[in-house]
PDB file of C-alpha atoms in Angstrom:
ATOM      1  CA  UNK A   1      -8.910  27.690 -18.072  1.00 79.00           C
ATOM      2  CA  UNK A   2      -6.527  26.826 -15.462  1.00 86.00           C
ATOM      3  CA  UNK A   3      -6.754  25.172 -12.151  1.00 88.00           C
ATOM      4  CA  UNK A   4      -4.333  24.615  -9.338  1.00 92.00           C
ATOM      5  CA  UNK A   5      -4.166  22.250  -6.660  1.00 93.00           C
ATOM      6  CA  UNK A   6      -1.680  21.799  -3.598  1.00 93.00           C
ATOM      7  CA  UNK A   7      -0.893  18.182  -2.783  1.00 91.00           C
ATOM      8  CA  UNK A   8      -2.006  17.310   0.713  1.00 87.00           C
ATOM      9  CA  UNK A   9      -0.186  15.132   3.260  1.00 83.00           C
ATOM     10  CA  UNK A  10      -2.232  12.077   2.463  1.00 78.00           C
ATOM     11  CA  UNK A  11      -1.154  11.945  -1.258  1.00 86.00           C
ATOM     12  CA  UNK A  12       2.477  12.345  -0.298  1.00 89.00           C
ATOM     13  CA  UNK A  13       4.745  10.037  -2.559  1.00 89.00           C
ATOM     14  CA  UNK A  14       1.642   9.159  -4.749  1.00 90.00           C
ATOM     15  CA  UNK A  15       2.329   8.806  -8.574  1.00 92.00           C
ATOM     16  CA  UNK A  16       0.795  11.736 -10.421  1.00 94.00           C
ATOM     17  CA  UNK A  17      -1.272   9.568 -12.528  1.00 92.00           C
ATOM     18  CA  UNK A  18      -2.787   8.031  -9.551  1.00 90.00           C
ATOM     19  CA  UNK A  19      -3.350  11.488  -8.028  1.00 92.00           C
ATOM     20  CA  UNK A  20      -5.261  12.459 -10.934  1.00 89.00           C
ATOM     21  CA  UNK A  21      -7.490   9.625 -10.694  1.00 84.00           C
ATOM     22  CA  UNK A  22      -7.867  10.082  -6.930  1.00 83.00           C
ATOM     23  CA  UNK A  23      -8.560  13.798  -7.126  1.00 83.00           C
ATOM     24  CA  UNK A  24     -10.186  14.332 -10.719  1.00 80.00           C
ATOM     25  CA  UNK A  25     -11.784  11.147 -11.369  1.00 77.00           C
ATOM     26  CA  UNK A  26     -11.396   7.938 -13.347  1.00 78.00           C
ATOM     27  CA  UNK A  27      -9.357   9.295 -16.212  1.00 83.00           C
ATOM     28  CA  UNK A  28      -8.163   6.725 -18.989  1.00 87.00           C
ATOM     29  CA  UNK A  29      -4.423   6.338 -18.497  1.00 88.00           C
ATOM     30  CA  UNK A  30      -3.913   7.425 -22.421  1.00 87.00           C
ATOM     31  CA  UNK A  31      -5.678  10.517 -21.716  1.00 89.00           C
ATOM     32  CA  UNK A  32      -3.422  11.374 -18.689  1.00 91.00           C
ATOM     33  CA  UNK A  33      -0.477  10.470 -20.822  1.00 91.00           C
ATOM     34  CA  UNK A  34      -1.530  12.835 -23.674  1.00 90.00           C
ATOM     35  CA  UNK A  35      -2.238  15.686 -21.644  1.00 90.00           C
ATOM     36  CA  UNK A  36       1.278  15.298 -19.782  1.00 93.00           C
ATOM     37  CA  UNK A  37       3.025  15.155 -22.941  1.00 92.00           C
ATOM     38  CA  UNK A  38       1.036  18.335 -24.088  1.00 91.00           C
ATOM     39  CA  UNK A  39       2.104  20.160 -20.833  1.00 92.00           C
ATOM     40  CA  UNK A  40      -1.585  20.769 -19.568  1.00 91.00           C
ATOM     41  CA  UNK A  41      -0.766  18.816 -16.425  1.00 93.00           C
ATOM     42  CA  UNK A  42       2.388  20.519 -14.618  1.00 94.00           C
ATOM     43  CA  UNK A  43       3.948  19.748 -11.418  1.00 95.00           C
ATOM     44  CA  UNK A  44       5.560  22.763  -9.798  1.00 95.00           C
ATOM     45  CA  UNK A  45       5.595  24.415 -13.201  1.00 93.00           C
ATOM     46  CA  UNK A  46       7.267  21.732 -14.820  1.00 94.00           C
ATOM     47  CA  UNK A  47       6.461  19.128 -17.548  1.00 93.00           C
ATOM     48  CA  UNK A  48       6.635  15.457 -16.067  1.00 93.00           C
ATOM     49  CA  UNK A  49       5.899  11.830 -16.718  1.00 93.00           C
ATOM     50  CA  UNK A  50       3.213   9.556 -15.337  1.00 92.00           C
ATOM     51  CA  UNK A  51       5.483   7.965 -13.087  1.00 92.00           C
ATOM     52  CA  UNK A  52       6.689  10.770 -11.300  1.00 94.00           C
ATOM     53  CA  UNK A  53       5.581  11.058  -7.633  1.00 93.00           C
ATOM     54  CA  UNK A  54       4.227  14.196  -5.995  1.00 94.00           C
ATOM     55  CA  UNK A  55       5.060  15.484  -2.386  1.00 92.00           C
ATOM     56  CA  UNK A  56       3.204  17.210   0.276  1.00 91.00           C
ATOM     57  CA  UNK A  57       2.557  20.896  -0.574  1.00 92.00           C
ATOM     58  CA  UNK A  58       3.642  20.368  -4.304  1.00 93.00           C
ATOM     59  CA  UNK A  59       1.581  22.561  -6.678  1.00 94.00           C
ATOM     60  CA  UNK A  60      -0.265  20.954  -9.783  1.00 94.00           C
ATOM     61  CA  UNK A  61      -1.598  23.079 -12.328  1.00 93.00           C
ATOM     62  CA  UNK A  62      -4.004  21.803 -14.846  1.00 91.00           C
ATOM     63  CA  UNK A  63      -4.686  23.697 -18.052  1.00 90.00           C
ATOM     64  CA  UNK A  64      -7.623  23.662 -20.497  1.00 83.00           C
ATOM     65  CA  UNK A  65      -8.703  20.076 -19.445  1.00 77.00           C
ATOM     66  CA  UNK A  66     -12.165  19.126 -19.840  1.00 68.00           C
ATOM     67  CA  UNK A  67     -13.081  15.952 -18.179  1.00 64.00           C
ATOM     68  CA  UNK A  68     -16.711  15.458 -17.237  1.00 57.00           C
ATOM     69  CA  UNK A  69     -16.288  12.639 -14.585  1.00 50.00           C
ATOM     70  CA  UNK A  70     -14.073  14.899 -12.925  1.00 42.00           C
ATOM     71  CA  UNK A  71     -17.211  17.200 -12.105  1.00 43.00           C
ATOM     72  CA  UNK A  72     -19.615  14.106 -11.625  1.00 43.00           C
ATOM     73  CA  UNK A  73     -17.328  11.959  -9.361  1.00 48.00           C
ATOM     74  CA  UNK A  74     -17.032  12.575  -5.786  1.00 57.00           C
ATOM     75  CA  UNK A  75     -15.261  10.902  -2.730  1.00 62.00           C
ATOM     76  CA  UNK A  76     -17.824   9.155  -0.697  1.00 70.00           C
ATOM     77  CA  UNK A  77     -16.747   9.485   3.176  1.00 81.00           C
ATOM     78  CA  UNK A  78     -17.207   6.212   5.307  1.00 87.00           C
ATOM     79  CA  UNK A  79     -19.398   6.579   8.114  1.00 90.00           C
ATOM     80  CA  UNK A  80     -18.175   4.456  10.862  1.00 92.00           C
ATOM     81  CA  UNK A  81     -19.930   2.779  13.592  1.00 94.00           C
ATOM     82  CA  UNK A  82     -19.231   3.233  17.394  1.00 94.00           C
ATOM     83  CA  UNK A  83     -17.939  -0.063  17.505  1.00 95.00           C
ATOM     84  CA  UNK A  84     -15.454   0.317  14.519  1.00 95.00           C
ATOM     85  CA  UNK A  85     -14.187   3.618  16.169  1.00 95.00           C
ATOM     86  CA  UNK A  86     -13.589   2.049  19.426  1.00 96.00           C
ATOM     87  CA  UNK A  87     -11.908  -1.044  17.847  1.00 95.00           C
ATOM     88  CA  UNK A  88      -9.405   1.249  16.097  1.00 95.00           C
ATOM     89  CA  UNK A  89      -8.862   3.470  19.038  1.00 96.00           C
ATOM     90  CA  UNK A  90      -7.919   0.464  20.899  1.00 96.00           C
ATOM     91  CA  UNK A  91      -4.951  -0.066  18.385  1.00 96.00           C
ATOM     92  CA  UNK A  92      -3.206   3.196  19.467  1.00 97.00           C
ATOM     93  CA  UNK A  93       0.184   2.757  21.143  1.00 96.00           C
ATOM     94  CA  UNK A  94       1.055   6.346  21.441  1.00 96.00           C
ATOM     95  CA  UNK A  95      -1.157   9.554  21.771  1.00 96.00           C
ATOM     96  CA  UNK A  96       0.104  12.878  22.401  1.00 95.00           C
ATOM     97  CA  UNK A  97      -0.791  16.503  21.580  1.00 93.00           C
ATOM     98  CA  UNK A  98       0.650  16.053  17.980  1.00 95.00           C
ATOM     99  CA  UNK A  99       0.055  12.642  16.606  1.00 96.00           C
ATOM    100  CA  UNK A 100      -1.141   9.213  17.301  1.00 96.00           C
ATOM    101  CA  UNK A 101       0.738   6.060  16.710  1.00 96.00           C
ATOM    102  CA  UNK A 102      -1.302   3.070  15.991  1.00 96.00           C
ATOM    103  CA  UNK A 103      -0.947  -0.564  15.147  1.00 96.00           C
ATOM    104  CA  UNK A 104      -2.625  -0.749  11.668  1.00 95.00           C
ATOM    105  CA  UNK A 105      -4.548  -4.116  10.941  1.00 92.00           C
ATOM    106  CA  UNK A 106      -4.506  -5.635   7.458  1.00 89.00           C
ATOM    107  CA  UNK A 107      -7.458  -5.017   5.471  1.00 88.00           C
ATOM    108  CA  UNK A 108      -8.274  -1.316   6.136  1.00 91.00           C
ATOM    109  CA  UNK A 109      -7.139   1.649   3.793  1.00 90.00           C
ATOM    110  CA  UNK A 110      -5.340   4.556   5.100  1.00 91.00           C
ATOM    111  CA  UNK A 111      -7.676   6.748   3.168  1.00 86.00           C
ATOM    112  CA  UNK A 112     -11.021   6.549   1.297  1.00 80.00           C
ATOM    113  CA  UNK A 113     -11.983   6.905  -2.479  1.00 69.00           C
ATOM    114  CA  UNK A 114     -14.732   7.138  -4.912  1.00 58.00           C
ATOM    115  CA  UNK A 115     -16.292   4.002  -3.375  1.00 60.00           C
ATOM    116  CA  UNK A 116     -17.526   3.824   0.291  1.00 51.00           C
ATOM    117  CA  UNK A 117     -15.058   1.847   2.050  1.00 82.00           C
ATOM    118  CA  UNK A 118     -13.604   1.518   5.540  1.00 88.00           C
ATOM    119  CA  UNK A 119     -10.590   3.793   5.970  1.00 92.00           C
ATOM    120  CA  UNK A 120      -8.567   5.214   8.971  1.00 94.00           C
ATOM    121  CA  UNK A 121      -8.880   8.910   8.053  1.00 93.00           C
ATOM    122  CA  UNK A 122     -12.689   8.816   7.964  1.00 93.00           C
ATOM    123  CA  UNK A 123     -12.833   6.659  11.099  1.00 95.00           C
ATOM    124  CA  UNK A 124     -10.624   8.804  13.291  1.00 96.00           C
ATOM    125  CA  UNK A 125     -12.349  12.154  11.977  1.00 93.00           C
ATOM    126  CA  UNK A 126     -15.186  10.875  14.091  1.00 94.00           C
ATOM    127  CA  UNK A 127     -13.193  10.006  16.977  1.00 95.00           C
ATOM    128  CA  UNK A 128     -13.077  12.003  20.379  1.00 95.00           C
ATOM    129  CA  UNK A 129      -9.261  11.991  19.892  1.00 95.00           C
ATOM    130  CA  UNK A 130      -9.659  14.389  16.949  1.00 94.00           C
ATOM    131  CA  UNK A 131     -12.529  16.268  18.353  1.00 88.00           C
ATOM    132  CA  UNK A 132     -10.461  19.672  18.132  1.00 85.00           C
ATOM    133  CA  UNK A 133      -8.489  18.831  15.096  1.00 90.00           C
ATOM    134  CA  UNK A 134      -8.599  16.366  11.948  1.00 90.00           C
ATOM    135  CA  UNK A 135      -6.544  13.551  11.008  1.00 94.00           C
ATOM    136  CA  UNK A 136      -3.612  13.814   8.654  1.00 93.00           C
ATOM    137  CA  UNK A 137      -1.677  10.635   7.389  1.00 90.00           C
ATOM    138  CA  UNK A 138       1.894  11.360   6.898  1.00 89.00           C
ATOM    139  CA  UNK A 139       3.068   8.118   5.130  1.00 88.00           C
ATOM    140  CA  UNK A 140       1.877   5.287   3.152  1.00 86.00           C
ATOM    141  CA  UNK A 141       0.986   1.788   4.378  1.00 88.00           C
ATOM    142  CA  UNK A 142      -1.005  -0.636   1.618  1.00 87.00           C
ATOM    143  CA  UNK A 143      -4.301  -1.715   2.538  1.00 87.00           C
ATOM    144  CA  UNK A 144      -3.188  -5.263   2.974  1.00 85.00           C
ATOM    145  CA  UNK A 145      -0.399  -4.466   5.125  1.00 88.00           C
ATOM    146  CA  UNK A 146      -0.428  -4.343   8.617  1.00 92.00           C
ATOM    147  CA  UNK A 147       1.909  -2.438  10.990  1.00 93.00           C
ATOM    148  CA  UNK A 148       2.901   0.863  12.661  1.00 95.00           C
ATOM    149  CA  UNK A 149       1.296   4.056  11.463  1.00 95.00           C
ATOM    150  CA  UNK A 150       1.491   7.495  12.232  1.00 95.00           C
ATOM    151  CA  UNK A 151      -1.208  10.256  12.002  1.00 95.00           C
ATOM    152  CA  UNK A 152      -0.717  13.825  12.780  1.00 95.00           C
ATOM    153  CA  UNK A 153      -3.254  16.040  14.547  1.00 94.00           C
ATOM    154  CA  UNK A 154      -2.262  19.220  12.836  1.00 92.00           C
ATOM    155  CA  UNK A 155      -0.924  20.507   9.638  1.00 88.00           C
ATOM    156  CA  UNK A 156       2.194  21.700  11.064  1.00 91.00           C
ATOM    157  CA  UNK A 157       3.031  18.290  12.393  1.00 93.00           C
ATOM    158  CA  UNK A 158       1.904  16.737   9.314  1.00 91.00           C
ATOM    159  CA  UNK A 159       4.318  18.802   7.384  1.00 89.00           C
ATOM    160  CA  UNK A 160       7.309  18.130   9.648  1.00 92.00           C
ATOM    161  CA  UNK A 161       6.671  14.593   9.800  1.00 92.00           C
ATOM    162  CA  UNK A 162       6.228  14.107   6.001  1.00 88.00           C
ATOM    163  CA  UNK A 163       9.581  15.988   5.319  1.00 88.00           C
ATOM    164  CA  UNK A 164      11.255  13.592   7.782  1.00 90.00           C
ATOM    165  CA  UNK A 165       9.921  10.635   5.751  1.00 86.00           C
ATOM    166  CA  UNK A 166      11.028  12.260   2.592  1.00 83.00           C
ATOM    167  CA  UNK A 167      14.344  13.021   3.963  1.00 85.00           C
ATOM    168  CA  UNK A 168      14.762   9.196   5.090  1.00 84.00           C
ATOM    169  CA  UNK A 169      15.257  10.620   8.799  1.00 88.00           C
ATOM    170  CA  UNK A 170      12.656   8.418   9.870  1.00 87.00           C
ATOM    171  CA  UNK A 171      13.556   4.510   8.975  1.00 83.00           C
ATOM    172  CA  UNK A 172      10.711   2.112   8.241  1.00 83.00           C
ATOM    173  CA  UNK A 173      11.194  -1.926   8.075  1.00 83.00           C
ATOM    174  CA  UNK A 174       9.106  -4.422   6.329  1.00 80.00           C
ATOM    175  CA  UNK A 175       8.848  -7.778   7.756  1.00 81.00           C
ATOM    176  CA  UNK A 176       7.494 -10.759   6.031  1.00 77.00           C
ATOM    177  CA  UNK A 177       6.510 -14.135   7.188  1.00 79.00           C
ATOM    178  CA  UNK A 178       7.694 -17.184   4.516  1.00 77.00           C
ATOM    179  CA  UNK A 179       6.176 -20.592   4.347  1.00 79.00           C
ATOM    180  CA  UNK A 180       9.293 -22.968   4.523  1.00 81.00           C
ATOM    181  CA  UNK A 181      13.187 -22.221   4.769  1.00 81.00           C
ATOM    182  CA  UNK A 182      15.177 -20.360   2.271  1.00 76.00           C
ATOM    183  CA  UNK A 183      18.497 -22.124   1.599  1.00 79.00           C
ATOM    184  CA  UNK A 184      20.599 -19.490   0.657  1.00 79.00           C
ATOM    185  CA  UNK A 185      21.599 -16.556   3.048  1.00 80.00           C
ATOM    186  CA  UNK A 186      21.521 -14.218   0.072  1.00 83.00           C
ATOM    187  CA  UNK A 187      20.387 -13.963  -3.703  1.00 85.00           C
ATOM    188  CA  UNK A 188      17.822 -13.339  -5.951  1.00 86.00           C
ATOM    189  CA  UNK A 189      14.294 -14.762  -6.339  1.00 79.00           C
ATOM    190  CA  UNK A 190      11.983 -14.599  -9.246  1.00 85.00           C
ATOM    191  CA  UNK A 191       8.513 -16.127  -8.849  1.00 84.00           C
ATOM    192  CA  UNK A 192       4.846 -15.245  -8.969  1.00 85.00           C
ATOM    193  CA  UNK A 193       3.279 -13.283  -6.117  1.00 80.00           C
ATOM    194  CA  UNK A 194      -0.274 -14.621  -5.576  1.00 81.00           C
ATOM    195  CA  UNK A 195      -2.705 -12.365  -3.734  1.00 77.00           C
ATOM    196  CA  UNK A 196      -6.295 -13.403  -2.956  1.00 76.00           C
ATOM    197  CA  UNK A 197      -9.369 -11.350  -3.286  1.00 73.00           C
ATOM    198  CA  UNK A 198     -12.115 -13.423  -1.624  1.00 73.00           C
ATOM    199  CA  UNK A 199     -11.903 -16.499  -4.076  1.00 79.00           C
ATOM    200  CA  UNK A 200     -10.441 -14.671  -6.753  1.00 83.00           C
ATOM    201  CA  UNK A 201      -6.682 -15.522  -7.298  1.00 84.00           C
ATOM    202  CA  UNK A 202      -4.593 -12.943  -8.662  1.00 84.00           C
ATOM    203  CA  UNK A 203      -0.996 -13.391  -9.855  1.00 85.00           C
ATOM    204  CA  UNK A 204       1.790 -10.833 -10.469  1.00 82.00           C
ATOM    205  CA  UNK A 205       5.480 -11.427 -11.357  1.00 84.00           C
ATOM    206  CA  UNK A 206       7.765 -10.637  -8.580  1.00 83.00           C
ATOM    207  CA  UNK A 207      11.526 -10.167  -8.084  1.00 82.00           C
ATOM    208  CA  UNK A 208      12.973 -10.240  -4.556  1.00 77.00           C
ATOM    209  CA  UNK A 209      16.502  -9.876  -3.617  1.00 79.00           C
ATOM    210  CA  UNK A 210      17.239 -11.000   0.060  1.00 76.00           C
TER     211      UNK A 210
END
């Protein structure tokens, strides 16, 4: 049995293994790797590795892949209150017929998943700003990252803006605040990146070139 999917703008530049979990359910990494090697999962009719990133409008074909959780697990839409909708509308810095630009706060996801959580797509889908359309995210911004975020109002605009980001016609800058001063103007810094989830401390090796 063959199933085919078209990648939407919210999954642009997402790794194929993450896309599989996002779209089909929490499939074990080993099973994903096995089916990719066997050619049961193809991107634009080609065999790929799990690290391959998908792009907007790519076609993914899945052959004879039976995974029960893909049937059971569903995305749960976040239901925003009027106050949450209003507070996010207040973050808009540009609003025209084709897209909005907003100052995304840290701690909010761009899109939802299999667990109910606050995200911009579900929030703005209930906003009056999108009453005659639906919100399309055209680039990615991590949950814990704040900054300028663009959301299209039409599929055509989403496709155009996604292409511009992919072709690097839109330039993004990431700024970080450091504690203390770096003595050198340039170099390589190898250290641990520490992230806190509530009281839980998570460490990850980090390499920074500055």
